[in-house]
Tab-separated table of C-alpha atoms and ligand atoms in Angstrom:
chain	number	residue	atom	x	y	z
A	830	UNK	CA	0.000	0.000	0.000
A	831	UNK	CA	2.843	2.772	0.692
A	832	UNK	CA	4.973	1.976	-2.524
A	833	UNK	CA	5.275	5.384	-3.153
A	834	UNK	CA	6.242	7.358	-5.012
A	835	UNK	CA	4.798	6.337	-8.442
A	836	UNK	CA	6.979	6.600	-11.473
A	837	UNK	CA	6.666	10.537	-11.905
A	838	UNK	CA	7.704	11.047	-8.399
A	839	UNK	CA	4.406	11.801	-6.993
A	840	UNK	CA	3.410	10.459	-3.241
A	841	UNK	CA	-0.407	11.296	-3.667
A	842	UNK	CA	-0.456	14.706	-5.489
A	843	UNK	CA	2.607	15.786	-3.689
A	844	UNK	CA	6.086	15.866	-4.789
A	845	UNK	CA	7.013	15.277	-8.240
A	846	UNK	CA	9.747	17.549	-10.133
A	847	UNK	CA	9.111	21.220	-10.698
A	848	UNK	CA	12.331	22.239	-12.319
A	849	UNK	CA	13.937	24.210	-14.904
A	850	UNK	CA	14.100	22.267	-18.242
A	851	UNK	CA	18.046	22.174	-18.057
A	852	UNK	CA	17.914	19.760	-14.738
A	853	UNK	CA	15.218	17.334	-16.070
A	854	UNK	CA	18.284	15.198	-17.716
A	855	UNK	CA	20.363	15.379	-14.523
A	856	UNK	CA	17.344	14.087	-12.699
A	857	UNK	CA	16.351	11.730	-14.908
A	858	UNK	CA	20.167	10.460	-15.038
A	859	UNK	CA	20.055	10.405	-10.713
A	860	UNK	CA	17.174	8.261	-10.855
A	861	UNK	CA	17.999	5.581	-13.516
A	862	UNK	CA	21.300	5.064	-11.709
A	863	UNK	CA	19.763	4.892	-8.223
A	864	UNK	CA	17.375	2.178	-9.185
A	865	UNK	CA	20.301	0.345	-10.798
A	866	UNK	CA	22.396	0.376	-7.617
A	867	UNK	CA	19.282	-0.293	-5.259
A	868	UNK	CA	18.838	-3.520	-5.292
A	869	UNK	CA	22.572	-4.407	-6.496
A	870	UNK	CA	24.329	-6.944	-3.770
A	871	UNK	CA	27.935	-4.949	-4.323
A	872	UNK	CA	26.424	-1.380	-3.603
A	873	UNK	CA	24.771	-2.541	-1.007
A	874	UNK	CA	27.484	-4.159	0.932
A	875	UNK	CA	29.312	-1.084	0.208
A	876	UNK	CA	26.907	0.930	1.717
A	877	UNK	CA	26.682	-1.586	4.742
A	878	UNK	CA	30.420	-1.844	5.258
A	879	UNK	CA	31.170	2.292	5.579
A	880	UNK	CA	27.815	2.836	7.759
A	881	UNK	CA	29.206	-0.295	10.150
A	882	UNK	CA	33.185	0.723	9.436
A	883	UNK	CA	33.284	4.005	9.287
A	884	UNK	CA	30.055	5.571	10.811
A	885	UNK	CA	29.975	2.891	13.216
A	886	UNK	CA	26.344	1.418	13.321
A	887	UNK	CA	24.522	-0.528	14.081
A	888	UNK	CA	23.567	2.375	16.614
A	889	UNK	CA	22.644	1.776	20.012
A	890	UNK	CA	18.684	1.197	21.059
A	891	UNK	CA	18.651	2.495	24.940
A	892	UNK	CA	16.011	1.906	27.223
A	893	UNK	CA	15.540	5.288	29.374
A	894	UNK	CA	14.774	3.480	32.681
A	895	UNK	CA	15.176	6.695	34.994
A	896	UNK	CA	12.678	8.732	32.612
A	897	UNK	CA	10.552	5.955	32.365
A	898	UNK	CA	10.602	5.801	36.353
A	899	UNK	CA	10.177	9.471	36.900
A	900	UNK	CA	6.955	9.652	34.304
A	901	UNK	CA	6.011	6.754	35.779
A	902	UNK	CA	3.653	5.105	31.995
A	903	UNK	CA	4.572	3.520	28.946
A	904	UNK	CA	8.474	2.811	28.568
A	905	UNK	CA	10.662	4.861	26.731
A	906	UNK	CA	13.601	3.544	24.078
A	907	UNK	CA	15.387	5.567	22.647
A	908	UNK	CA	17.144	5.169	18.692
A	909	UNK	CA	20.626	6.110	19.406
A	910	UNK	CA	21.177	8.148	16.056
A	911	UNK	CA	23.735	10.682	18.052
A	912	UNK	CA	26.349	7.842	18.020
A	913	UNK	CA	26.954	7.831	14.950
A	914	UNK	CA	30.304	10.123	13.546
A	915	UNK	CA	29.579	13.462	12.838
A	916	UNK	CA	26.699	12.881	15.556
A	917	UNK	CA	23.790	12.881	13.788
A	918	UNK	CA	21.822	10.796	11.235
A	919	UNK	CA	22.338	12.575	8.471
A	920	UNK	CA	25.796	10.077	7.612
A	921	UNK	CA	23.756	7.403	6.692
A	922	UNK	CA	22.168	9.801	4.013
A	923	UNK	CA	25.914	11.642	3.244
A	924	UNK	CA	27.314	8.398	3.083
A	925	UNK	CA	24.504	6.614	0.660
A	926	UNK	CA	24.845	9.660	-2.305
A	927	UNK	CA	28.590	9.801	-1.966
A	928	UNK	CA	28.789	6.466	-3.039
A	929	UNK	CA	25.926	7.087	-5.833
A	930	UNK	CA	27.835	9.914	-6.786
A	931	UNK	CA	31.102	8.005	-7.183
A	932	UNK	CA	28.938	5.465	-9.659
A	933	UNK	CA	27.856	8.077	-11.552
A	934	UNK	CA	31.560	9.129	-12.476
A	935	UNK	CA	30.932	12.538	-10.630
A	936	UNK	CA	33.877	14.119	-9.779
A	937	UNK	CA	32.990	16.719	-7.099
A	938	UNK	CA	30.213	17.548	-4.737
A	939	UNK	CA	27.784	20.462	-4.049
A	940	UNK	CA	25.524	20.867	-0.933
A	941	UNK	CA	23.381	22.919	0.863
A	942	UNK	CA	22.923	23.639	4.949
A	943	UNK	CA	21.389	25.302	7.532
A	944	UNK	CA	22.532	25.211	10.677
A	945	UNK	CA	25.624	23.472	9.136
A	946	UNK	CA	24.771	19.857	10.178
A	947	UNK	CA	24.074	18.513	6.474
A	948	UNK	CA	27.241	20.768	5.637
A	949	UNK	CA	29.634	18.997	7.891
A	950	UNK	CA	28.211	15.508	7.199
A	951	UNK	CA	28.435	16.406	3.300
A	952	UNK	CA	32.234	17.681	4.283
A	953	UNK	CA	32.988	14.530	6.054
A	954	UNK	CA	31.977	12.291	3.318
A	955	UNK	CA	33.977	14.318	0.633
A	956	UNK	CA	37.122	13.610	2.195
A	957	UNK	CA	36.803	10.409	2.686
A	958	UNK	CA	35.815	9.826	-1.053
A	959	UNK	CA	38.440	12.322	-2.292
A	960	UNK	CA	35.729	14.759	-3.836
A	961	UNK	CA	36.486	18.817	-3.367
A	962	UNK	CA	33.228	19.506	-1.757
A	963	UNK	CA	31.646	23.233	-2.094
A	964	UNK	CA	28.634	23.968	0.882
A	965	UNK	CA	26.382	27.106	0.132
A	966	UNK	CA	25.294	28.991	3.485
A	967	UNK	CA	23.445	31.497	3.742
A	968	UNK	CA	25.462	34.399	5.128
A	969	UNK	CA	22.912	34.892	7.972
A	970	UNK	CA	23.747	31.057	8.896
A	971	UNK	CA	27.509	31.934	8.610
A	972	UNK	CA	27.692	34.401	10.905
A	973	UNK	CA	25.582	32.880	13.621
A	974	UNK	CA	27.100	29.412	12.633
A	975	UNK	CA	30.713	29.776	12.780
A	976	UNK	CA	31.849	26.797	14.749
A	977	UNK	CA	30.256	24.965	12.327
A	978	UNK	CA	31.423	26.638	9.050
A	979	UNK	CA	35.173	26.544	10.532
A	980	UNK	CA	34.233	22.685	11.205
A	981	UNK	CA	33.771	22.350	7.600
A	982	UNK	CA	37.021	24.198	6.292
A	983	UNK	CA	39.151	21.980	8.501
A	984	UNK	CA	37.053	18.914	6.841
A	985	UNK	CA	38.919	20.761	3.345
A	986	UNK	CA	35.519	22.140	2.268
A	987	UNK	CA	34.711	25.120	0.380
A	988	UNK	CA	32.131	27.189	2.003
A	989	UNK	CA	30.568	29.771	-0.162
A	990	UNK	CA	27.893	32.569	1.967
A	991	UNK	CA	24.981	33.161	0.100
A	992	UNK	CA	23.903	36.987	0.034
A	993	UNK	CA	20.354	36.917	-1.545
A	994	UNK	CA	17.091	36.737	-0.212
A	995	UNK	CA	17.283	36.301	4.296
A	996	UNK	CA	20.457	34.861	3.887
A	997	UNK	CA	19.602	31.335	5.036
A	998	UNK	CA	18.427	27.648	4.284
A	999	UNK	CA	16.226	28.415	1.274
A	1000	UNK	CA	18.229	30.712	-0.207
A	1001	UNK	CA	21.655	28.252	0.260
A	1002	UNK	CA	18.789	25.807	-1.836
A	1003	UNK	CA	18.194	27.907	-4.671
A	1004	UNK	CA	21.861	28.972	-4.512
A	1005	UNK	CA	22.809	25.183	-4.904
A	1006	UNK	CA	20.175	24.504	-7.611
A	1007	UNK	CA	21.071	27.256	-9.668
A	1008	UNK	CA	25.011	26.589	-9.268
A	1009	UNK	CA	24.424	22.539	-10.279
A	1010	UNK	CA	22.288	23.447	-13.360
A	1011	UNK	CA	25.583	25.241	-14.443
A	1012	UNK	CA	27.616	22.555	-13.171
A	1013	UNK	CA	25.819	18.866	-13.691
A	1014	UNK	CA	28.576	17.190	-15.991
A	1015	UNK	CA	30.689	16.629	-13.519
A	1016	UNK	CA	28.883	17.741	-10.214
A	1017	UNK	CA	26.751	15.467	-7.298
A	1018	UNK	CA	24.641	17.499	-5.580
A	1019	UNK	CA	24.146	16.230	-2.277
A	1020	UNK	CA	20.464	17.017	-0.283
A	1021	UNK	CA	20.221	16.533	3.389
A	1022	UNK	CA	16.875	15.594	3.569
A	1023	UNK	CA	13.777	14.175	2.094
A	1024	UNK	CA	13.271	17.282	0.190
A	1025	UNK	CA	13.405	18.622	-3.576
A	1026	UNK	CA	12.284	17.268	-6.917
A	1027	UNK	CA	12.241	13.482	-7.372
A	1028	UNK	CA	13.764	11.450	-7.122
A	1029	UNK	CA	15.281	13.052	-3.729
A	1030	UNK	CA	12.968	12.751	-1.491
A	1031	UNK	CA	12.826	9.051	-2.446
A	1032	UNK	CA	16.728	8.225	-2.284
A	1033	UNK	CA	17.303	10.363	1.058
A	1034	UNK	CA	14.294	8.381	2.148
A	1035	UNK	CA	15.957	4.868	1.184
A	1036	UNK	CA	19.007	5.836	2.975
A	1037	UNK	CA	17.731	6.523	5.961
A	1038	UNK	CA	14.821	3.475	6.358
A	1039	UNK	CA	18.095	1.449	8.162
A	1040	UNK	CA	16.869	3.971	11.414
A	1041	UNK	CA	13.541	2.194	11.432
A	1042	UNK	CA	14.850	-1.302	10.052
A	1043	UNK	CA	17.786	-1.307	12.919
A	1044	UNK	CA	15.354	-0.500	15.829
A	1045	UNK	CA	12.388	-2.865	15.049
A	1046	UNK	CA	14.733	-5.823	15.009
A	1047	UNK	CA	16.583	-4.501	18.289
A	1048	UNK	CA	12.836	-3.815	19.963
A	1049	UNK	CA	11.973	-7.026	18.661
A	1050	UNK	CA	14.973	-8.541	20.700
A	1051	UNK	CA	13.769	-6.915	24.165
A	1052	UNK	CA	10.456	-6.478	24.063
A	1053	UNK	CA	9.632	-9.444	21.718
A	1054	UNK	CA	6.819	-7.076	19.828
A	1055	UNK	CA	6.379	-3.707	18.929
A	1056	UNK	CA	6.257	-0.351	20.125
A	1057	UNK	CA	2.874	1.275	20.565
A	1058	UNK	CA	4.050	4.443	19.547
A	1059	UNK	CA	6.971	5.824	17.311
A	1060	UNK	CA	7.817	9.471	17.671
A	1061	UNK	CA	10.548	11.148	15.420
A	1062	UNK	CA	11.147	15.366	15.014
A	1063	UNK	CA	10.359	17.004	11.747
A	1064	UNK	CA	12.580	19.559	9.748
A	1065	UNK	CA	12.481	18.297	6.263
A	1066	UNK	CA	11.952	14.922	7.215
A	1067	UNK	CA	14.737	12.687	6.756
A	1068	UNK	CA	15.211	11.080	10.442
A	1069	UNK	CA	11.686	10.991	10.598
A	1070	UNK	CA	10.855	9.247	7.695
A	1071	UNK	CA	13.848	6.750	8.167
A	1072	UNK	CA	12.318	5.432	11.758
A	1073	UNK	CA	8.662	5.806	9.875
A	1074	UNK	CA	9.244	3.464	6.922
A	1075	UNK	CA	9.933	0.046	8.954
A	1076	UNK	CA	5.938	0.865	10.454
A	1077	UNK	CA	4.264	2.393	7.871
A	1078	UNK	CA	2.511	-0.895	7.389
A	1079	UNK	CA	2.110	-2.124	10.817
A	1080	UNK	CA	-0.912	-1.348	13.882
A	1081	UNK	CA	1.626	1.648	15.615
A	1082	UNK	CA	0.836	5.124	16.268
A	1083	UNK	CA	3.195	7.396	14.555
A	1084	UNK	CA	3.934	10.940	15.860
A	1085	UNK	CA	5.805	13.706	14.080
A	1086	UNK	CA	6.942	16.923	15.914
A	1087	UNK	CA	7.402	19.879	14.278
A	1088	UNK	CA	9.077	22.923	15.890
A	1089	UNK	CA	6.262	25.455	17.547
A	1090	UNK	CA	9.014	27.799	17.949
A	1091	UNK	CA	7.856	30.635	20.508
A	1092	UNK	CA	4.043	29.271	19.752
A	1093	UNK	CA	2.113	28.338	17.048
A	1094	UNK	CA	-0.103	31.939	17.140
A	1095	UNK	CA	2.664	33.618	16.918
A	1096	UNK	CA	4.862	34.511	13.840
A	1097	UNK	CA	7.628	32.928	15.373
A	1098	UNK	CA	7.290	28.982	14.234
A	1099	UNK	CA	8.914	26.412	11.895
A	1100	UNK	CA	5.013	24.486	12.281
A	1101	UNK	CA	4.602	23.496	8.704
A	1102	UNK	CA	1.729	21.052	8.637
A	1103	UNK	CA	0.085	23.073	11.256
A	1104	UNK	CA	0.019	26.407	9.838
A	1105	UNK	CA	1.422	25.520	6.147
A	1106	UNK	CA	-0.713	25.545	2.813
A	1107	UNK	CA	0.228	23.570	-0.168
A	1108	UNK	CA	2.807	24.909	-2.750
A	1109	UNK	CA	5.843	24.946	-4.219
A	1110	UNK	CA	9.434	25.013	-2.881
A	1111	UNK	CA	12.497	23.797	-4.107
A	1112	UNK	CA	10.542	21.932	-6.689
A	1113	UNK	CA	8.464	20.012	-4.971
A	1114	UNK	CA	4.784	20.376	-4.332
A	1115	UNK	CA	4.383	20.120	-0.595
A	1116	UNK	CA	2.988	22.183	2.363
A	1117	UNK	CA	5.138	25.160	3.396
A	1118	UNK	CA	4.443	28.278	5.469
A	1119	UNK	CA	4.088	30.940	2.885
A	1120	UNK	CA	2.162	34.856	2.787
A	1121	UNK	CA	-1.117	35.377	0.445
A	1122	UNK	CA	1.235	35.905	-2.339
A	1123	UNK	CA	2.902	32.931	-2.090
A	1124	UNK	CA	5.823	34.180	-0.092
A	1125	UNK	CA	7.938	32.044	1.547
A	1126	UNK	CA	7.603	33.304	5.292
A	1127	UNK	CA	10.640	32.886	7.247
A	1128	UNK	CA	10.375	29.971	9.750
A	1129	UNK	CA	11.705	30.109	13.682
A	1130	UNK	CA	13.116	27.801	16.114
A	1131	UNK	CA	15.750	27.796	18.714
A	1132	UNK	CA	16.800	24.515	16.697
A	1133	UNK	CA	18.622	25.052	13.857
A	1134	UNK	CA	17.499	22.052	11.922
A	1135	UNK	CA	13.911	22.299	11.946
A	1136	UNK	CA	13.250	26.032	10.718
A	1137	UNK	CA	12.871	24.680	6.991
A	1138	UNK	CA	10.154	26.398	5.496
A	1139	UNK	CA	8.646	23.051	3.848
A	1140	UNK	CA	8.682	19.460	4.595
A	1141	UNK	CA	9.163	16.299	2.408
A	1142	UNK	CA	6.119	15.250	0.569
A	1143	UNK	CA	5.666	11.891	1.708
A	1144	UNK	CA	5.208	13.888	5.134
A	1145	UNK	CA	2.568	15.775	3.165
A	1146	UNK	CA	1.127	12.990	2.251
A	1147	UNK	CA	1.407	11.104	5.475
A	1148	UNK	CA	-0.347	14.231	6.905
A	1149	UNK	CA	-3.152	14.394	4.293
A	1150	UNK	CA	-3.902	10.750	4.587
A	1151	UNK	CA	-4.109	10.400	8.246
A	1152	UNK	CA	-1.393	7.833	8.535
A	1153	UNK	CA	0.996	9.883	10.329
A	1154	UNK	CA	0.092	12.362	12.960
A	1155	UNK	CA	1.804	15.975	13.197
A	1156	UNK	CA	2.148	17.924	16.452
A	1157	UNK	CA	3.967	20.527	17.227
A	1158	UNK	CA	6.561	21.418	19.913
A	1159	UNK	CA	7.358	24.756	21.076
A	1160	UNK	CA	11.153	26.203	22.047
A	1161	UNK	CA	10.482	25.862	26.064
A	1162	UNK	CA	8.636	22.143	25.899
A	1163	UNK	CA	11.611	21.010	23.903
A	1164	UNK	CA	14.266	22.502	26.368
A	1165	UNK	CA	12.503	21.141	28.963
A	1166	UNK	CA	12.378	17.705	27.711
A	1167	UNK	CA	16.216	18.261	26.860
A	1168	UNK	CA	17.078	18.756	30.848
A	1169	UNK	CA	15.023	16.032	31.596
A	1170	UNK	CA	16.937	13.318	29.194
A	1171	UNK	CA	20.136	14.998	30.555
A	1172	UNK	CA	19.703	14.772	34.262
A	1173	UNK	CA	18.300	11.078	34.801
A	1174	UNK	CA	19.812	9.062	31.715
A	1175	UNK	CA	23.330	11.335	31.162
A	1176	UNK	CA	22.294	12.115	27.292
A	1177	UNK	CA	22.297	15.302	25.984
A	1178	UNK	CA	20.130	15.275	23.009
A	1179	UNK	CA	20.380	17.826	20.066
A	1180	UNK	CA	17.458	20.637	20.628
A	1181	UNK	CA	15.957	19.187	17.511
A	1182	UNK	CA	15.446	15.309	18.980
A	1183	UNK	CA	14.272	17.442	22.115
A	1184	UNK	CA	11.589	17.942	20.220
A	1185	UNK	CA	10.347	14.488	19.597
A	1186	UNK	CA	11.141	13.836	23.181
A	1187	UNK	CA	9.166	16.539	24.338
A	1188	UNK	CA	6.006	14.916	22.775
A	1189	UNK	CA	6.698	11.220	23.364
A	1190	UNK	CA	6.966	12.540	27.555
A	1191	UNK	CA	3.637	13.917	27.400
A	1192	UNK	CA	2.071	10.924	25.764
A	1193	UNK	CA	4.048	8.536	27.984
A	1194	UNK	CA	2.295	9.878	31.351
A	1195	UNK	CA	-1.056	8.818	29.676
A	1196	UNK	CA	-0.017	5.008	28.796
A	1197	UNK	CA	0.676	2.036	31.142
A	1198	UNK	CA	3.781	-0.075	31.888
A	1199	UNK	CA	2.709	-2.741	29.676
A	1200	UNK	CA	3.268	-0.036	26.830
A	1201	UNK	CA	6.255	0.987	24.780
A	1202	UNK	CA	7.242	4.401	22.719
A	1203	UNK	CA	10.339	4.413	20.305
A	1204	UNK	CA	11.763	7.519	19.976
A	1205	UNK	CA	14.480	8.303	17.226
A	1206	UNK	CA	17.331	10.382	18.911
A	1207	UNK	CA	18.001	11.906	15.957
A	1208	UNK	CA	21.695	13.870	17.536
A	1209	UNK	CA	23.493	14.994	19.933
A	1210	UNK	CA	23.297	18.082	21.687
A	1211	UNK	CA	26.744	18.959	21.761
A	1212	UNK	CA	26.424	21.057	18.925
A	1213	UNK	CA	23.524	23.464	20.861
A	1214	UNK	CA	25.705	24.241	24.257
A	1215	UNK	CA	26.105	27.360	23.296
A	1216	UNK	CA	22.565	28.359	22.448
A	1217	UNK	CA	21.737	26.432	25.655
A	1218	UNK	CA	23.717	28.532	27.674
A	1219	UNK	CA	21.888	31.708	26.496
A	1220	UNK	CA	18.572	30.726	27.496
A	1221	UNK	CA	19.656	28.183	30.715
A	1222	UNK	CA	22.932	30.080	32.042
A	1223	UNK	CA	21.480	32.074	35.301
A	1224	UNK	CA	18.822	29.173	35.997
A	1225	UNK	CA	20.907	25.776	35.394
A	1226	UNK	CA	23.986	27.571	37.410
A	1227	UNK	CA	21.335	28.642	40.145
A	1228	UNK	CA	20.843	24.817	40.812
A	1229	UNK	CA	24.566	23.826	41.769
B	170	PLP	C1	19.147	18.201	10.502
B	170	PLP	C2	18.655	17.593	11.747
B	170	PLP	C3	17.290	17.325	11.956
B	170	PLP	C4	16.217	17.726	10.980
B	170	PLP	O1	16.313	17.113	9.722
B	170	PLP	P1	15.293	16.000	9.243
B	170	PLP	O2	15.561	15.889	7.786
B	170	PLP	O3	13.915	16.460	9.549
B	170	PLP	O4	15.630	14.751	9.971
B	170	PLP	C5	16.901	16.707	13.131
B	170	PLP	N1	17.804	16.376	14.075
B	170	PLP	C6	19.118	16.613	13.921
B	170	PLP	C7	20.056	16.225	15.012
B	170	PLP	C8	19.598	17.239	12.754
B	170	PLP	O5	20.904	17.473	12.615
């Protein structure tokens, strides 16, 4: 039943390819060479051996005892996605293109980023492949970004600030696009999440299903069934979708959480299904939060990886056909939740996992013992002390 998308990319009537002319071909060429490698034994233990080797999976499935103790319902496990290197998921995605790249003959890689997370995984990958590697930031993100952009320069990337529009995400996007259709003979371009024209959403989406795959075998092993719930934060989609795809087809709940930012009745929000209509962005027909002229309206949230103005299609589509259900999170929930993990299980989760573990907390206190919620830890929080200390300083120093 979910064998999406269909052959022109659609899932349901989102998605598909809305592109200049010039980048149908390098699309088309993306595509045809994905599905070759797919379901080809080499690739795939090629794949396997640098996500075991290199990123070091399989990742860890913890059981939060102390949380579970303290909210005192369903138990809490938690898919340990901030061991892997570079600390996030977005390797197993990084790592999956590079090597598509590398059978496509391409020579060199192009990327996007935010916060600099997809950046520095993109970064990582091109050195150990041997590809010169060119990120486009916005020069909003650069300046409030730095650790991360010098992160990427010692990885031997390029990092090239992007001046038009707000200076951030979506205009590093359009900046990318416009620099590949220029640049396709002998460029990848690398996407960070389930986002763009097809067949992106698809491949990011196939790379990261091992998320889902890993931790319904490893619940399987514990528990000996499956969890009631699954709850996984929402930027553009990619973590989320990963844990998703292994339940899609099973009897379990599944939760996204977008970022409320300072509340959803405010201006100040990343809440795309919530407060999104349907359009266009970055060629793909999906929900985004946009003005009555069909302005993109810049998105919010104390996490830098969620305040993407759209969200992957199949999310759209999730959303539209009631499979999956979208809630959102504000800044102060999420922080809270973030303390919480910290103090009683000694794991500081990124601000954007926070988010998911915000909403799988509140749920938990409503369930019983007998119950179960998997929650993908999508990173680690190193990455946010700073930001953490801005809003926490004078209270969390108050305490010791
Ligand atoms: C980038 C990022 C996200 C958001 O991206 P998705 O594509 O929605 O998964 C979430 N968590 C972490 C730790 C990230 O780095």
């Amino acid at each position: 039943m979910y064998q999406y998308p269909n052959e022109i990319g659609r899932f349901g009537e989102f998605g598909g390819k809305f592109v200049p002319e010039t980048l149908m071909q390098p699309l088309e060429q993306i595509e045809k060479a994905f599905k070759e490698i797919k379901n080809d034994p080499v690739f795939e233990a090629e794949y396997k051996k640098l996500l075991f080797d290199y990123s070091g999976r399989p990742t860890a499935l913890t059981f939060a005892d102390q949380v579970t103790n303290h909210l005192g319902g369903a138990k809490i496990y938690l898919k340990r996605e901030d061991l892997n290197h570079t600390g996030s998921h977005k390797i197993n995605n990084a790592l999956g293109q590079a090597l598509l790249a590398k059978k496509m003959g391409k020579t060199k890689i192009i990327a996007e980023t935010g916060a600099g997370q997809h950046g520095v995984a993109a970064a990582t990958v091109a050195a150990k492949f041997g590809f010169p590697c060119t990120v486009f930031m916005g020069e909003e993100d650069v300046a409030r970004q730095s650790l991360n952009v010098f992160r990427m320069k010692l990885l031997g990337a390029e990092v090239v600030p992007v001046t038009s529009g707000n200076g951030t995400l979506k205009d590093a996007t359009n900046e990318a696009i416009r620099y590949w259709v220029q640049h396709c003979e002998d460029h990848f371009y690398m996407i960070g999440s389930v986002v763009g024209p097809h067949p992106y959403p698809y491949i990011v989406r196939e790379f990261q299903r091992i998320i889902g795959d890993e931790a319904k075998e490893q619940l399987r092993g514990i528990e000996g069934n499956l969890p009631d719930k699954v709850v996984a934060c929402v930027g553009g989609g990619s973590n989320a979708i990963g844990i998703f795809q292994a339940f899609l087809a099973e009897n379990v709940d599944l939760i996204g959480a977008e970022a409320a930012g300072k509340g959803i009745d405010t201006s100040l929000h990343a809440a795309t299904i919530s407060k999104g209509t349907k359009g266009v962005i970055h060629g793909s027909l999906t929900y985004l939060i946009q003005d009555q002229f069909g302005q993109i309206i810049e998105p919010y949230s104390i996490s830098a990886g969620l305040d993407y103005p759209g969200i992957g299609p199949e999310h759209a589509y999730l959303h539209q056909s009631g499979r999956v259900k979208y809630e959102s999170v504000t800044d102060d929930e999420a922080v809270a939740a973030l303390r919480l993990l910290s103090e009683k299980e000694g794991i500081l989760p990124a601000i954007e996992s926070a988010h998911a573990l915000a909403k799988a907390f509140e749920m938990a206190k409503e369930m019983d013992r007998e119950q179960s919620i998997l929650v993908c830890l999508s990173g680690r929080g190193d990455k946010d002390v700073n930001t953490l200390m801005q809003v926490l300083e004078d209270e969390v120093n108050a305490h010791v």
